[in-house]
Amino acid sequence: MRHTFSPLSHFVLWAVLILYVQAAVVDDFNHIERCKDSLYMGTPPRGYLSNSLKKICQRYEDQPRFITLYDPQKHIPIYSAYTFKKSDGEKRVDFPWMFEPQLASDKASGNMEPFPQSSLMHKNFEDTQAVLDDYADVVQYERGQLSPDQHQADPMDKAATYTLTNVVPQIKEFSVGPWAAHEQLIRKRLNNYCRGKSYIITGVTTSGNTIRRDNLDRVAIPEYMWTAYCCTDYDHNAPYSERYKFPVFGAYGLNDRINNNIVEVPVKSLEKFLRLRMNVDKNFQIFYKDCVSD
């Protein structure tokens, strides 16, 4: 029996597909928008226990750019995952800061959008995410990007990193010191020795400290920052000091003014370190099969 579709049913189907494609807050990252392209083997870290965390496909100008696991209660990303692009390390700071409309309303746009000029309008969505006012009077903190613009080459990919759903409060001395130096170290290492695709996941642990505004806990302050990369196609003739850090390696550092040096560790050691400091189960794993290709 042959089925025919009326023009109206075609329109309804088209409208449903459009709505689905625009949805930025998703049930899982393996859906139509190709968010999974930001993940090794299309697989996010496993083992997070909280049910309140939101999966965001970070879209800018109608294109998925990277993904974020976001805590709408702590108002920070738990991690962001992205594909590294070989770059010269230039940092662009002329992009407007943006927010994620989908966190506030499932009827809103799936694209990140610049903050409205009036801070009064921020009241519409500040329950679900950080806003510019949260960072306005905290001079000891920088807005630290989990997916940094220096790890991207395309201007639109760089612009997409300037959303507060990709930002955590970093102590200034740590942000511009050890953490910035490590971001550049990883950029140069992957530029020089990774031949294929590089996947990076950067996240935080928290201990309960927060930025307060109007006598309310607004934004959780990370205790530790951590990061790991996965590159299975790398230069086997690289110097041993670099070669043993492939295909996968990790690092962490204390978000503090002192004792904040970055410690590079094998990914298994990083996972063990994080299991003691995060709400994850014993099967917590950053990369699918620890980035070991079959």
mmCIF file of C-alpha atoms in Angstrom:
data_model
loop_
_atom_site.group_PDB
_atom_site.id
_atom_site.type_symbol
_atom_site.label_atom_id
_atom_site.label_comp_id
_atom_site.label_asym_id
_atom_site.label_seq_id
_atom_site.Cartn_x
_atom_site.Cartn_y
_atom_site.Cartn_z
ATOM 1 C CA MET A 1 0.000 0.000 0.000
ATOM 2 C CA ARG A 2 1.466 3.316 -1.043
ATOM 3 C CA HIS A 3 1.450 6.226 1.446
ATOM 4 C CA THR A 4 1.137 9.778 0.227
ATOM 5 C CA PHE A 5 1.867 12.920 2.212
ATOM 6 C CA SER A 6 -0.074 16.132 1.920
ATOM 7 C CA PRO A 7 1.764 19.462 1.666
ATOM 8 C CA LEU A 8 0.611 20.159 5.236
ATOM 9 C CA SER A 9 2.158 16.962 6.601
ATOM 10 C CA HIS A 10 5.395 17.773 4.778
ATOM 11 C CA PHE A 11 5.381 21.200 6.416
ATOM 12 C CA VAL A 12 4.760 19.720 9.868
ATOM 13 C CA LEU A 13 7.598 17.239 9.412
ATOM 14 C CA TRP A 14 9.899 20.012 8.227
ATOM 15 C CA ALA A 15 8.959 22.198 11.207
ATOM 16 C CA VAL A 16 9.611 19.368 13.661
ATOM 17 C CA LEU A 17 13.014 18.730 12.102
ATOM 18 C CA ILE A 18 13.906 22.412 12.265
ATOM 19 C CA LEU A 19 12.982 22.543 15.951
ATOM 20 C CA TYR A 20 15.001 19.430 16.626
ATOM 21 C CA VAL A 21 18.043 20.766 14.817
ATOM 22 C CA GLN A 22 17.880 24.035 16.748
ATOM 23 C CA ALA A 23 17.698 22.420 20.184
ATOM 24 C CA ALA A 24 21.000 23.134 21.912
ATOM 25 C CA VAL A 25 20.282 21.492 25.277
ATOM 26 C CA VAL A 26 20.134 17.826 24.381
ATOM 27 C CA ASP A 27 19.424 14.461 25.971
ATOM 28 C CA ASP A 28 22.663 13.058 24.659
ATOM 29 C CA PHE A 29 25.458 14.255 22.395
ATOM 30 C CA ASN A 30 24.889 11.577 19.718
ATOM 31 C CA HIS A 31 22.166 13.352 17.800
ATOM 32 C CA ILE A 32 21.485 15.010 14.495
ATOM 33 C CA GLU A 33 23.616 18.107 15.057
ATOM 34 C CA ARG A 34 26.914 16.231 14.960
ATOM 35 C CA CYS A 35 27.870 17.427 18.430
ATOM 36 C CA LYS A 36 29.558 14.066 18.828
ATOM 37 C CA ASP A 37 32.236 15.232 16.374
ATOM 38 C CA SER A 38 33.766 17.032 19.364
ATOM 39 C CA LEU A 39 34.309 13.682 21.107
ATOM 40 C CA TYR A 40 36.707 10.819 20.492
ATOM 41 C CA MET A 41 34.633 7.950 19.063
ATOM 42 C CA GLY A 42 31.577 10.172 19.620
ATOM 43 C CA THR A 43 31.631 9.214 23.295
ATOM 44 C CA PRO A 44 31.513 11.670 26.236
ATOM 45 C CA PRO A 45 33.175 11.050 29.607
ATOM 46 C CA ARG A 46 31.253 8.443 31.565
ATOM 47 C CA GLY A 47 30.504 8.103 35.260
ATOM 48 C CA TYR A 48 28.987 11.454 36.257
ATOM 49 C CA LEU A 49 26.288 10.749 38.848
ATOM 50 C CA SER A 50 24.267 13.979 39.011
ATOM 51 C CA ASN A 51 20.968 14.068 37.110
ATOM 52 C CA SER A 52 20.762 17.867 37.141
ATOM 53 C CA LEU A 53 23.631 18.481 34.711
ATOM 54 C CA LYS A 54 22.700 19.807 31.268
ATOM 55 C CA LYS A 55 24.261 18.659 28.002
ATOM 56 C CA ILE A 56 24.786 21.646 25.713
ATOM 57 C CA CYS A 57 25.639 21.481 22.061
ATOM 58 C CA GLN A 58 27.379 24.852 21.829
ATOM 59 C CA ARG A 59 26.041 26.367 18.610
ATOM 60 C CA TYR A 60 27.157 29.635 17.071
ATOM 61 C CA GLU A 61 25.841 31.012 13.769
ATOM 62 C CA ASP A 62 23.796 27.814 13.301
ATOM 63 C CA GLN A 63 26.830 25.516 13.498
ATOM 64 C CA PRO A 64 27.795 23.193 16.379
ATOM 65 C CA ARG A 65 31.233 24.255 17.676
ATOM 66 C CA PHE A 66 31.911 22.192 20.837
ATOM 67 C CA ILE A 67 30.021 20.601 23.717
ATOM 68 C CA THR A 68 29.609 21.402 27.402
ATOM 69 C CA LEU A 69 28.289 19.552 30.417
ATOM 70 C CA TYR A 70 26.781 22.376 32.464
ATOM 71 C CA ASP A 71 25.658 22.649 36.078
ATOM 72 C CA PRO A 72 22.662 25.047 36.161
ATOM 73 C CA GLN A 73 22.771 25.149 39.977
ATOM 74 C CA LYS A 74 26.467 25.985 40.344
ATOM 75 C CA HIS A 75 26.277 28.141 37.187
ATOM 76 C CA ILE A 76 29.496 26.742 35.712
ATOM 77 C CA PRO A 77 30.487 24.170 33.103
ATOM 78 C CA ILE A 78 31.662 20.855 34.554
ATOM 79 C CA TYR A 79 33.622 20.228 31.374
ATOM 80 C CA SER A 80 33.844 21.352 27.770
ATOM 81 C CA ALA A 81 34.980 19.026 24.986
ATOM 82 C CA TYR A 82 36.258 20.155 21.594
ATOM 83 C CA THR A 83 38.431 19.253 18.654
ATOM 84 C CA PHE A 84 41.727 21.106 18.663
ATOM 85 C CA LYS A 85 42.612 23.072 15.531
ATOM 86 C CA LYS A 86 46.221 23.906 14.736
ATOM 87 C CA SER A 87 46.641 27.618 15.390
ATOM 88 C CA ASP A 88 49.128 30.412 15.969
ATOM 89 C CA GLY A 89 47.835 30.893 19.520
ATOM 90 C CA GLU A 90 46.459 34.383 18.971
ATOM 91 C CA LYS A 91 43.784 35.312 21.511
ATOM 92 C CA ARG A 92 40.870 37.343 20.203
ATOM 93 C CA VAL A 93 39.168 39.524 22.788
ATOM 94 C CA ASP A 94 36.906 41.631 20.573
ATOM 95 C CA PHE A 95 33.986 39.184 20.607
ATOM 96 C CA PRO A 96 30.917 39.897 22.761
ATOM 97 C CA TRP A 97 30.236 37.640 25.740
ATOM 98 C CA MET A 98 27.246 35.385 25.174
ATOM 99 C CA PHE A 99 24.748 33.235 27.042
ATOM 100 C CA GLU A 100 22.773 30.070 26.256
ATOM 101 C CA PRO A 101 19.050 30.848 25.714
ATOM 102 C CA GLN A 102 18.102 27.159 25.764
ATOM 103 C CA LEU A 103 19.011 26.840 29.447
ATOM 104 C CA ALA A 104 16.332 29.387 30.312
ATOM 105 C CA SER A 105 13.609 28.193 27.948
ATOM 106 C CA ASP A 106 13.256 25.152 25.736
ATOM 107 C CA LYS A 107 11.407 27.405 23.288
ATOM 108 C CA ALA A 108 14.404 29.717 22.887
ATOM 109 C CA SER A 109 16.971 29.781 20.120
ATOM 110 C CA GLY A 110 19.489 26.953 19.984
ATOM 111 C CA ASN A 111 22.291 29.418 19.198
ATOM 112 C CA MET A 112 24.303 31.192 21.859
ATOM 113 C CA GLU A 113 23.481 34.905 21.806
ATOM 114 C CA PRO A 114 25.196 38.106 22.979
ATOM 115 C CA PHE A 115 24.030 39.392 26.339
ATOM 116 C CA PRO A 116 21.353 42.105 26.107
ATOM 117 C CA GLN A 117 22.618 45.611 26.761
ATOM 118 C CA SER A 118 20.358 46.049 29.772
ATOM 119 C CA SER A 119 21.389 44.023 32.820
ATOM 120 C CA LEU A 120 17.727 44.109 33.885
ATOM 121 C CA MET A 121 17.010 41.684 31.045
ATOM 122 C CA HIS A 122 19.542 39.249 32.539
ATOM 123 C CA LYS A 123 16.960 38.499 35.248
ATOM 124 C CA ASN A 124 15.120 36.413 32.656
ATOM 125 C CA PHE A 125 17.830 33.763 32.580
ATOM 126 C CA GLU A 126 20.176 34.268 35.549
ATOM 127 C CA ASP A 127 18.507 31.452 37.504
ATOM 128 C CA THR A 128 19.924 28.894 35.071
ATOM 129 C CA GLN A 129 23.356 30.340 34.253
ATOM 130 C CA ALA A 130 25.994 32.905 35.108
ATOM 131 C CA VAL A 131 25.570 36.456 33.837
ATOM 132 C CA LEU A 132 27.966 39.352 33.330
ATOM 133 C CA ASP A 133 27.040 40.923 36.678
ATOM 134 C CA ASP A 134 28.405 37.857 38.467
ATOM 135 C CA TYR A 135 31.896 38.682 37.219
ATOM 136 C CA ALA A 136 31.607 42.480 37.404
ATOM 137 C CA ASP A 137 33.080 43.126 40.872
ATOM 138 C CA VAL A 138 35.392 40.158 41.433
ATOM 139 C CA VAL A 139 38.782 41.546 40.452
ATOM 140 C CA GLN A 140 40.673 38.512 41.799
ATOM 141 C CA TYR A 141 39.073 36.233 39.197
ATOM 142 C CA GLU A 142 39.421 35.888 35.444
ATOM 143 C CA ARG A 143 36.786 34.412 33.151
ATOM 144 C CA GLY A 144 38.588 31.193 32.334
ATOM 145 C CA GLN A 145 37.493 29.405 29.154
ATOM 146 C CA LEU A 146 37.412 25.604 29.296
ATOM 147 C CA SER A 147 37.476 25.516 25.499
ATOM 148 C CA PRO A 148 40.002 28.321 24.842
ATOM 149 C CA ASP A 149 39.985 30.445 21.725
ATOM 150 C CA GLN A 150 43.748 29.899 21.287
ATOM 151 C CA HIS A 151 43.028 26.243 20.459
ATOM 152 C CA GLN A 152 40.922 27.240 17.447
ATOM 153 C CA ALA A 153 41.874 28.716 14.076
ATOM 154 C CA ASP A 154 38.577 29.751 12.462
ATOM 155 C CA PRO A 155 37.259 33.139 13.657
ATOM 156 C CA MET A 156 33.762 31.736 14.155
ATOM 157 C CA ASP A 157 35.106 28.844 16.251
ATOM 158 C CA LYS A 158 37.068 31.373 18.309
ATOM 159 C CA ALA A 159 33.982 33.548 18.778
ATOM 160 C CA ALA A 160 31.973 30.579 20.059
ATOM 161 C CA THR A 161 34.317 30.140 23.030
ATOM 162 C CA TYR A 162 33.124 33.479 24.430
ATOM 163 C CA THR A 163 29.995 32.161 26.099
ATOM 164 C CA LEU A 164 29.706 32.206 29.882
ATOM 165 C CA THR A 165 28.522 28.594 29.716
ATOM 166 C CA ASN A 166 32.165 27.825 28.744
ATOM 167 C CA VAL A 167 33.639 29.915 31.585
ATOM 168 C CA VAL A 168 34.669 29.351 35.197
ATOM 169 C CA PRO A 169 36.180 31.782 37.726
ATOM 170 C CA GLN A 170 39.941 31.347 37.717
ATOM 171 C CA ILE A 171 42.218 33.029 40.233
ATOM 172 C CA LYS A 172 44.054 35.666 38.193
ATOM 173 C CA GLU A 173 47.559 34.515 39.164
ATOM 174 C CA PHE A 174 46.700 30.948 38.144
ATOM 175 C CA SER A 175 44.828 31.918 34.971
ATOM 176 C CA VAL A 176 47.487 34.161 33.439
ATOM 177 C CA GLY A 177 50.349 32.096 34.875
ATOM 178 C CA PRO A 178 50.522 28.275 35.008
ATOM 179 C CA TRP A 179 47.197 27.591 33.286
ATOM 180 C CA ALA A 180 47.850 29.906 30.327
ATOM 181 C CA ALA A 181 51.346 28.462 29.969
ATOM 182 C CA HIS A 182 49.939 24.927 29.887
ATOM 183 C CA GLU A 183 47.359 25.833 27.229
ATOM 184 C CA GLN A 184 50.212 27.101 25.077
ATOM 185 C CA LEU A 185 52.314 24.016 25.801
ATOM 186 C CA ILE A 186 49.498 21.745 24.629
ATOM 187 C CA ARG A 187 48.872 23.931 21.573
ATOM 188 C CA LYS A 188 52.525 23.649 20.505
ATOM 189 C CA ARG A 189 52.719 19.923 21.292
ATOM 190 C CA LEU A 190 49.635 19.109 19.233
ATOM 191 C CA ASN A 191 50.655 21.521 16.461
ATOM 192 C CA ASN A 192 54.023 19.797 16.155
ATOM 193 C CA TYR A 193 53.370 16.131 16.834
ATOM 194 C CA CYS A 194 49.689 15.295 16.272
ATOM 195 C CA ARG A 195 49.085 14.354 12.636
ATOM 196 C CA GLY A 196 45.391 13.535 12.878
ATOM 197 C CA LYS A 197 42.479 14.830 14.908
ATOM 198 C CA SER A 198 43.066 15.959 18.484
ATOM 199 C CA TYR A 199 40.280 15.783 21.039
ATOM 200 C CA ILE A 200 40.515 17.787 24.264
ATOM 201 C CA ILE A 201 38.322 17.699 27.365
ATOM 202 C CA THR A 202 38.820 20.299 30.080
ATOM 203 C CA GLY A 203 36.922 20.363 33.347
ATOM 204 C CA VAL A 204 36.825 21.337 37.002
ATOM 205 C CA THR A 205 36.375 20.049 40.508
ATOM 206 C CA THR A 206 34.653 22.164 43.153
ATOM 207 C CA SER A 207 34.829 22.318 46.935
ATOM 208 C CA GLY A 208 31.907 24.593 47.837
ATOM 209 C CA ASN A 209 33.430 28.075 47.491
ATOM 210 C CA THR A 210 31.351 30.480 45.423
ATOM 211 C CA ILE A 211 31.157 33.983 44.043
ATOM 212 C CA ARG A 212 28.322 35.684 45.885
ATOM 213 C CA ARG A 213 26.163 38.514 44.603
ATOM 214 C CA ASP A 214 23.245 40.163 46.426
ATOM 215 C CA ASN A 215 23.823 37.736 49.339
ATOM 216 C CA LEU A 216 23.290 34.727 47.098
ATOM 217 C CA ASP A 217 25.679 31.974 46.047
ATOM 218 C CA ARG A 218 25.973 32.624 42.345
ATOM 219 C CA VAL A 219 28.968 30.941 40.706
ATOM 220 C CA ALA A 220 30.968 27.975 41.978
ATOM 221 C CA ILE A 221 34.730 28.524 42.116
ATOM 222 C CA PRO A 222 36.755 25.554 40.853
ATOM 223 C CA GLU A 223 39.170 23.985 43.306
ATOM 224 C CA TYR A 224 41.119 22.207 40.564
ATOM 225 C CA MET A 225 41.264 22.622 36.805
ATOM 226 C CA TRP A 226 42.001 19.528 34.746
ATOM 227 C CA THR A 227 42.482 18.740 31.088
ATOM 228 C CA ALA A 228 43.304 15.787 28.839
ATOM 229 C CA TYR A 229 43.916 15.309 25.122
ATOM 230 C CA CYS A 230 43.592 12.309 22.802
ATOM 231 C CA CYS A 231 45.469 11.999 19.492
ATOM 232 C CA THR A 232 45.825 8.498 18.079
ATOM 233 C CA ASP A 233 47.632 9.543 14.866
ATOM 234 C CA TYR A 234 50.877 11.128 16.054
ATOM 235 C CA ASP A 235 54.536 11.461 15.047
ATOM 236 C CA HIS A 236 56.302 8.290 16.219
ATOM 237 C CA ASN A 237 59.638 9.996 15.532
ATOM 238 C CA ALA A 238 58.974 12.780 18.009
ATOM 239 C CA PRO A 239 61.528 13.212 20.836
ATOM 240 C CA TYR A 240 60.866 10.682 23.591
ATOM 241 C CA SER A 241 60.125 13.513 26.054
ATOM 242 C CA GLU A 242 57.068 14.277 23.912
ATOM 243 C CA ARG A 243 56.362 10.879 22.346
ATOM 244 C CA TYR A 244 55.550 9.131 25.622
ATOM 245 C CA LYS A 245 52.743 11.655 26.146
ATOM 246 C CA PHE A 246 50.858 10.215 23.167
ATOM 247 C CA PRO A 247 48.248 9.130 22.279
ATOM 248 C CA VAL A 248 46.753 10.481 25.490
ATOM 249 C CA PHE A 249 47.887 12.494 28.492
ATOM 250 C CA GLY A 250 46.353 14.663 31.194
ATOM 251 C CA ALA A 251 47.108 17.435 33.653
ATOM 252 C CA TYR A 252 45.649 19.237 36.653
ATOM 253 C CA GLY A 253 46.393 22.319 38.711
ATOM 254 C CA LEU A 254 45.139 24.002 41.874
ATOM 255 C CA ASN A 255 43.106 27.138 41.144
ATOM 256 C CA ASP A 256 44.974 29.272 43.665
ATOM 257 C CA ARG A 257 47.546 32.044 43.990
ATOM 258 C CA ILE A 258 50.252 29.715 45.306
ATOM 259 C CA ASN A 259 51.121 26.026 44.893
ATOM 260 C CA ASN A 260 49.315 26.274 41.561
ATOM 261 C CA ASN A 261 51.779 24.543 39.275
ATOM 262 C CA ILE A 262 50.390 22.238 36.585
ATOM 263 C CA VAL A 263 51.048 18.524 37.082
ATOM 264 C CA GLU A 264 51.126 16.422 33.898
ATOM 265 C CA VAL A 265 50.050 12.811 34.446
ATOM 266 C CA PRO A 266 48.937 9.732 32.479
ATOM 267 C CA VAL A 267 45.183 9.759 31.918
ATOM 268 C CA LYS A 268 44.654 6.795 34.271
ATOM 269 C CA SER A 269 46.338 8.756 37.062
ATOM 270 C CA LEU A 270 44.197 11.798 36.271
ATOM 271 C CA GLU A 271 41.023 9.708 36.455
ATOM 272 C CA LYS A 272 42.105 8.296 39.823
ATOM 273 C CA PHE A 273 42.793 11.831 41.092
ATOM 274 C CA LEU A 274 39.378 13.042 39.913
ATOM 275 C CA ARG A 275 37.391 10.112 41.331
ATOM 276 C CA LEU A 276 38.356 11.320 44.804
ATOM 277 C CA ARG A 277 37.167 14.865 44.119
ATOM 278 C CA MET A 278 34.061 14.618 41.948
ATOM 279 C CA ASN A 279 30.595 13.103 42.087
ATOM 280 C CA VAL A 280 31.448 10.202 39.770
ATOM 281 C CA ASP A 281 31.297 6.427 40.013
ATOM 282 C CA LYS A 282 34.160 3.916 39.946
ATOM 283 C CA ASN A 283 33.774 3.552 36.161
ATOM 284 C CA PHE A 284 34.570 7.226 35.516
ATOM 285 C CA GLN A 285 36.457 7.484 32.234
ATOM 286 C CA ILE A 286 37.472 10.599 30.313
ATOM 287 C CA PHE A 287 37.997 9.089 26.843
ATOM 288 C CA TYR A 288 36.412 6.019 25.299
ATOM 289 C CA LYS A 289 38.724 3.074 26.085
ATOM 290 C CA ASP A 290 41.259 5.646 27.357
ATOM 291 C CA CYS A 291 41.951 6.761 23.765
ATOM 292 C CA VAL A 292 43.549 3.464 22.804
ATOM 293 C CA SER A 293 42.555 2.609 19.243
ATOM 294 C CA ASP A 294 41.652 -0.999 18.415
#
